Short mmCIF file of C-alpha atoms in Angstrom, two decimals:
data_model
loop_
_atom_site.label_atom_id
_atom_site.label_comp_id
_atom_site.label_asym_id
_atom_site.label_seq_id
_atom_site.Cartn_x
_atom_site.Cartn_y
_atom_site.Cartn_z
CA MET A 897 -15.51 171.40 -12.73
CA MET A 898 -19.16 171.68 -12.41
CA ARG A 899 -18.77 173.91 -9.37
CA LYS A 900 -17.06 176.37 -11.61
CA ILE A 901 -19.76 176.20 -14.24
CA LEU A 902 -22.78 176.65 -11.88
CA ILE A 903 -24.39 179.81 -10.61
CA THR A 904 -22.35 181.98 -8.21
CA SER A 905 -21.91 181.08 -4.57
CA PHE A 906 -24.90 181.25 -2.48
CA LEU A 907 -22.97 182.01 0.55
CA PHE A 908 -22.01 185.47 -0.78
CA CYS A 909 -25.61 186.34 -1.64
CA PHE A 910 -26.90 184.95 1.62
CA LEU A 911 -24.52 187.11 3.56
CA TYR A 912 -25.49 190.14 1.47
CA ILE A 913 -29.24 189.67 1.91
CA PHE A 914 -28.85 188.82 5.65
CA GLY A 915 -26.84 192.05 6.08
CA GLN A 916 -29.56 193.99 4.40
CA ASN A 917 -32.21 192.26 6.64
CA GLU A 918 -34.35 191.68 3.57
CA ASN A 919 -36.88 189.34 5.16
CA MET A 920 -39.20 189.59 2.17
CA ASP A 921 -36.51 188.24 -0.07
CA PHE A 922 -36.26 185.11 2.04
CA LEU A 923 -40.05 184.65 1.77
CA LEU A 924 -39.75 184.76 -1.96
CA TYR A 925 -37.10 182.05 -1.69
CA LYS A 926 -39.34 180.03 0.61
CA ASN A 927 -42.09 180.24 -2.07
CA VAL A 928 -39.70 178.91 -4.75
CA LEU A 929 -38.75 176.01 -2.47
CA GLU A 930 -42.32 175.10 -1.81
CA LYS A 931 -43.57 175.54 -5.36
CA SER A 932 -40.64 173.68 -6.94
CA ASP A 933 -40.94 170.78 -4.56
CA SER A 934 -44.70 170.63 -5.19
CA LEU A 935 -44.39 170.78 -9.04
CA PHE A 936 -41.65 168.24 -9.12
CA ALA A 937 -43.61 165.82 -6.97
CA ILE A 938 -46.50 165.92 -9.54
CA GLY A 939 -44.29 165.89 -12.65
CA LYS A 940 -45.03 169.48 -13.68
CA ILE A 941 -41.67 171.06 -12.93
CA SER A 942 -40.99 171.75 -16.66
CA GLU A 943 -44.29 173.45 -17.64
CA ILE A 944 -43.79 176.69 -19.30
CA ASP A 945 -46.04 179.12 -21.10
CA SER A 946 -43.96 179.30 -24.27
CA LYS A 947 -46.22 181.62 -26.26
CA MET A 948 -46.53 184.21 -23.52
CA VAL A 949 -42.77 184.26 -22.72
CA MET A 950 -41.73 184.32 -26.37
CA ASP A 951 -44.06 187.31 -26.99
CA LEU A 952 -42.57 188.99 -23.94
CA ALA A 953 -39.05 188.35 -25.13
CA LYS A 954 -39.79 189.91 -28.51
CA LYS A 955 -41.16 193.01 -26.81
CA SER A 956 -38.11 193.12 -24.55
CA ASP A 957 -35.79 192.84 -27.65
CA LYS A 958 -36.97 196.33 -28.58
CA GLU A 959 -35.84 197.97 -25.37
CA TYR A 960 -32.90 198.68 -23.07
CA PRO A 961 -31.50 195.46 -21.36
CA LEU A 962 -33.10 196.44 -18.21
CA LYS A 963 -36.43 195.36 -19.53
CA TYR A 964 -35.55 191.59 -19.61
CA PHE A 965 -34.74 191.74 -15.94
CA GLU A 966 -37.76 193.73 -14.96
CA ASN A 967 -40.07 191.33 -16.81
CA SER A 968 -38.18 188.37 -15.35
CA PHE A 969 -38.47 189.71 -11.84
CA GLN A 970 -42.23 190.19 -12.23
CA LEU A 971 -42.67 186.57 -13.51
CA PHE A 972 -40.56 185.42 -10.60
CA LYS A 973 -42.83 187.10 -8.11
CA ASP A 974 -45.78 185.62 -9.88
CA SER A 975 -44.30 182.15 -9.41
CA LYS A 976 -43.72 181.62 -13.08
CA TYR A 977 -40.26 180.34 -12.60
CA ASN A 978 -39.50 178.67 -15.92
CA GLU A 979 -40.74 181.91 -17.73
CA SER A 980 -38.67 184.07 -15.46
CA ALA A 981 -35.58 181.97 -15.99
CA PHE A 982 -36.02 182.10 -19.75
CA LEU A 983 -36.07 185.91 -19.73
CA TYR A 984 -33.26 186.09 -17.20
CA TYR A 985 -30.82 183.87 -19.18
CA LEU A 986 -31.83 185.68 -22.50
CA GLY A 987 -31.25 189.03 -20.66
CA LYS A 988 -27.81 187.97 -19.56
CA MET A 989 -26.92 187.16 -23.16
CA ARG A 990 -28.42 190.35 -24.61
CA THR A 991 -26.53 192.29 -21.97
CA THR A 992 -23.25 190.72 -23.18
CA ASP A 993 -24.00 191.89 -26.67
CA PHE A 994 -25.04 195.40 -25.49
CA ASN A 995 -21.85 195.81 -23.48
CA ASN A 996 -19.66 194.48 -26.32
CA HIS A 997 -20.80 196.88 -28.96
CA GLY A 998 -20.13 200.38 -27.63
CA ASN A 999 -23.54 201.08 -26.23
CA GLY A 1000 -22.30 201.91 -22.74
CA HIS A 1001 -22.29 199.49 -19.88
CA PHE A 1002 -25.31 197.92 -18.29
CA GLU A 1003 -25.47 195.78 -15.18
CA PRO A 1004 -28.65 194.59 -13.53
CA SER A 1005 -29.26 196.18 -10.05
CA THR A 1006 -27.54 194.19 -7.38
CA ASP A 1007 -30.53 193.59 -5.23
CA ASP A 1008 -32.87 192.11 -7.99
CA ASN A 1009 -30.10 190.23 -9.64
CA VAL A 1010 -29.20 188.43 -6.36
CA ILE A 1011 -32.71 187.42 -5.93
CA LEU A 1012 -33.22 186.26 -9.48
CA GLU A 1013 -29.94 184.50 -9.79
CA GLU A 1014 -30.27 182.55 -6.52
CA GLY A 1015 -34.08 182.20 -6.56
CA LEU A 1016 -34.00 180.76 -10.12
CA PHE A 1017 -31.23 178.47 -9.23
CA ILE A 1018 -33.27 176.95 -6.41
CA TYR A 1019 -35.94 176.12 -8.94
CA MET A 1020 -33.70 175.00 -11.83
CA ALA A 1021 -31.48 172.84 -9.64
CA LEU A 1022 -34.25 170.50 -8.86
CA ASP A 1023 -34.38 168.99 -12.29
CA ALA A 1024 -31.44 169.00 -14.63
CA ASP A 1025 -33.47 168.10 -17.68
CA ASN A 1026 -35.74 171.18 -17.11
CA PHE A 1027 -32.68 173.33 -16.47
CA MET A 1028 -31.17 172.21 -19.77
CA LYS A 1029 -34.46 172.72 -21.56
CA VAL A 1030 -34.85 176.32 -20.41
CA LEU A 1031 -31.24 177.13 -21.24
CA LYS A 1032 -31.62 175.65 -24.71
CA MET A 1033 -34.82 177.72 -25.27
CA ALA A 1034 -33.05 180.93 -24.26
CA LYS A 1035 -30.07 180.10 -26.43
CA ASP A 1036 -32.27 179.22 -29.48
CA PHE A 1037 -34.23 182.40 -29.07
CA TYR A 1038 -31.02 184.30 -28.84
CA ARG A 1039 -29.48 182.73 -31.91
CA THR A 1040 -32.57 183.05 -34.17
CA ASN A 1041 -33.70 186.51 -33.05
CA ASP A 1042 -31.82 189.85 -33.36
CA TYR A 1043 -31.63 192.20 -30.44
CA PHE A 1044 -33.52 194.99 -32.26
CA TYR A 1045 -32.59 197.67 -29.74
CA ILE A 1046 -28.94 197.53 -30.91
CA SER A 1047 -29.08 195.49 -34.24
CA LYS A 1048 -29.24 198.70 -36.29
CA ASN A 1049 -25.83 199.62 -34.87
CA LYS A 1050 -22.89 199.27 -37.21
CA GLY A 1051 -20.79 196.26 -36.28
CA TYR A 1052 -23.60 194.45 -34.36
CA GLN A 1053 -22.72 190.77 -34.02
CA LYS A 1054 -23.90 188.22 -31.61
CA VAL A 1055 -21.34 186.73 -29.18
CA ASN A 1056 -20.65 183.05 -30.16
CA SER A 1057 -21.13 181.59 -26.65
CA PRO A 1058 -22.24 184.24 -24.22
CA GLU A 1059 -22.22 183.23 -20.45
CA ILE A 1060 -21.59 179.67 -19.69
CA TYR A 1061 -24.82 178.13 -20.82
CA SER A 1062 -23.22 175.96 -23.61
CA GLU A 1063 -20.90 174.45 -21.13
CA LEU A 1064 -23.68 173.54 -18.63
CA ILE A 1065 -25.90 172.13 -21.36
CA THR A 1066 -23.02 169.99 -22.60
CA ALA A 1067 -22.24 168.87 -18.97
CA ILE A 1068 -25.83 167.84 -18.41
CA GLU A 1069 -26.04 166.01 -21.75
CA ASN A 1070 -22.79 164.05 -21.08
CA ASN A 1071 -23.28 163.12 -17.51
CA LYS A 1072 -26.73 164.05 -16.21
CA SER A 1073 -26.52 162.05 -13.09
CA LYS A 1074 -23.29 163.65 -11.81
CA VAL A 1075 -24.55 167.16 -12.66
CA GLN A 1076 -27.89 166.40 -10.92
CA GLN A 1077 -25.99 165.29 -7.79
CA GLU A 1078 -23.99 168.53 -7.72
CA LEU A 1079 -27.06 170.71 -8.33
CA SER A 1080 -28.91 168.99 -5.66
CA LEU A 1081 -26.07 169.36 -3.13
CA GLN A 1082 -26.02 173.05 -3.80
CA ARG A 1083 -29.75 173.38 -3.58
CA ASP A 1084 -29.81 171.44 -0.36
CA GLU A 1085 -27.21 173.78 1.14
CA MET A 1086 -29.17 176.85 0.06
CA LYS A 1087 -32.43 175.30 1.38
CA LYS A 1088 -30.69 174.70 4.77
CA HIS A 1089 -29.60 178.35 5.00
CA ILE A 1090 -32.93 179.71 3.95
CA LEU A 1091 -35.02 177.54 6.45
CA GLU A 1092 -32.55 178.39 9.18
CA TYR A 1093 -32.85 182.13 8.59
CA LEU A 1094 -36.66 181.97 8.41
CA GLN A 1095 -36.71 180.04 11.62
CA TYR A 1096 -34.47 182.71 13.18
CA ILE A 1097 -36.69 185.61 12.13
CA LYS A 1098 -39.79 183.72 13.26
CA SER A 1099 -38.33 183.23 16.79
CA ASN A 1100 -37.16 186.87 17.20
#
């Protein structure tokens, strides 16, 4: 069940990036691995600059959905992973609303979305409590703040349960040890592929 709930298959994204020979992307992944392992070891994996990211979310709420992902990607490159994840998950929910209310159709660019989705999963998968915390923050912000860019539109209404975040939160709350085990297994598999690829480019 959890494998259906979790983020999309790393294998697909790994093959995509490998095919594009995006070495810099894998260096970003390496940084996530090192930073998350370090923060987890000293008990700071869940630190987040709430004020900064809430202010950024409110500014993003006034713009086209792309702005959430642009801001998330910049935070990701700056190694602010919880802040990046908050905006990414919020952006996914805002995108659902945008696409459901006759505003055209928006999808994040494939390249950046792959990096964010997989890179953030590497960070979040290390600690289920932190994963749940950031998801809840994004859901709470979504629920209590309108998406001003489209809220003026007739018929604007938020989606009751966008994406699969509620399911994942419930799964963590009900059986955290099992969820953490599955998160860790997926993260270990991703880490293995990343390190193998980095070793490959180093030796060639």
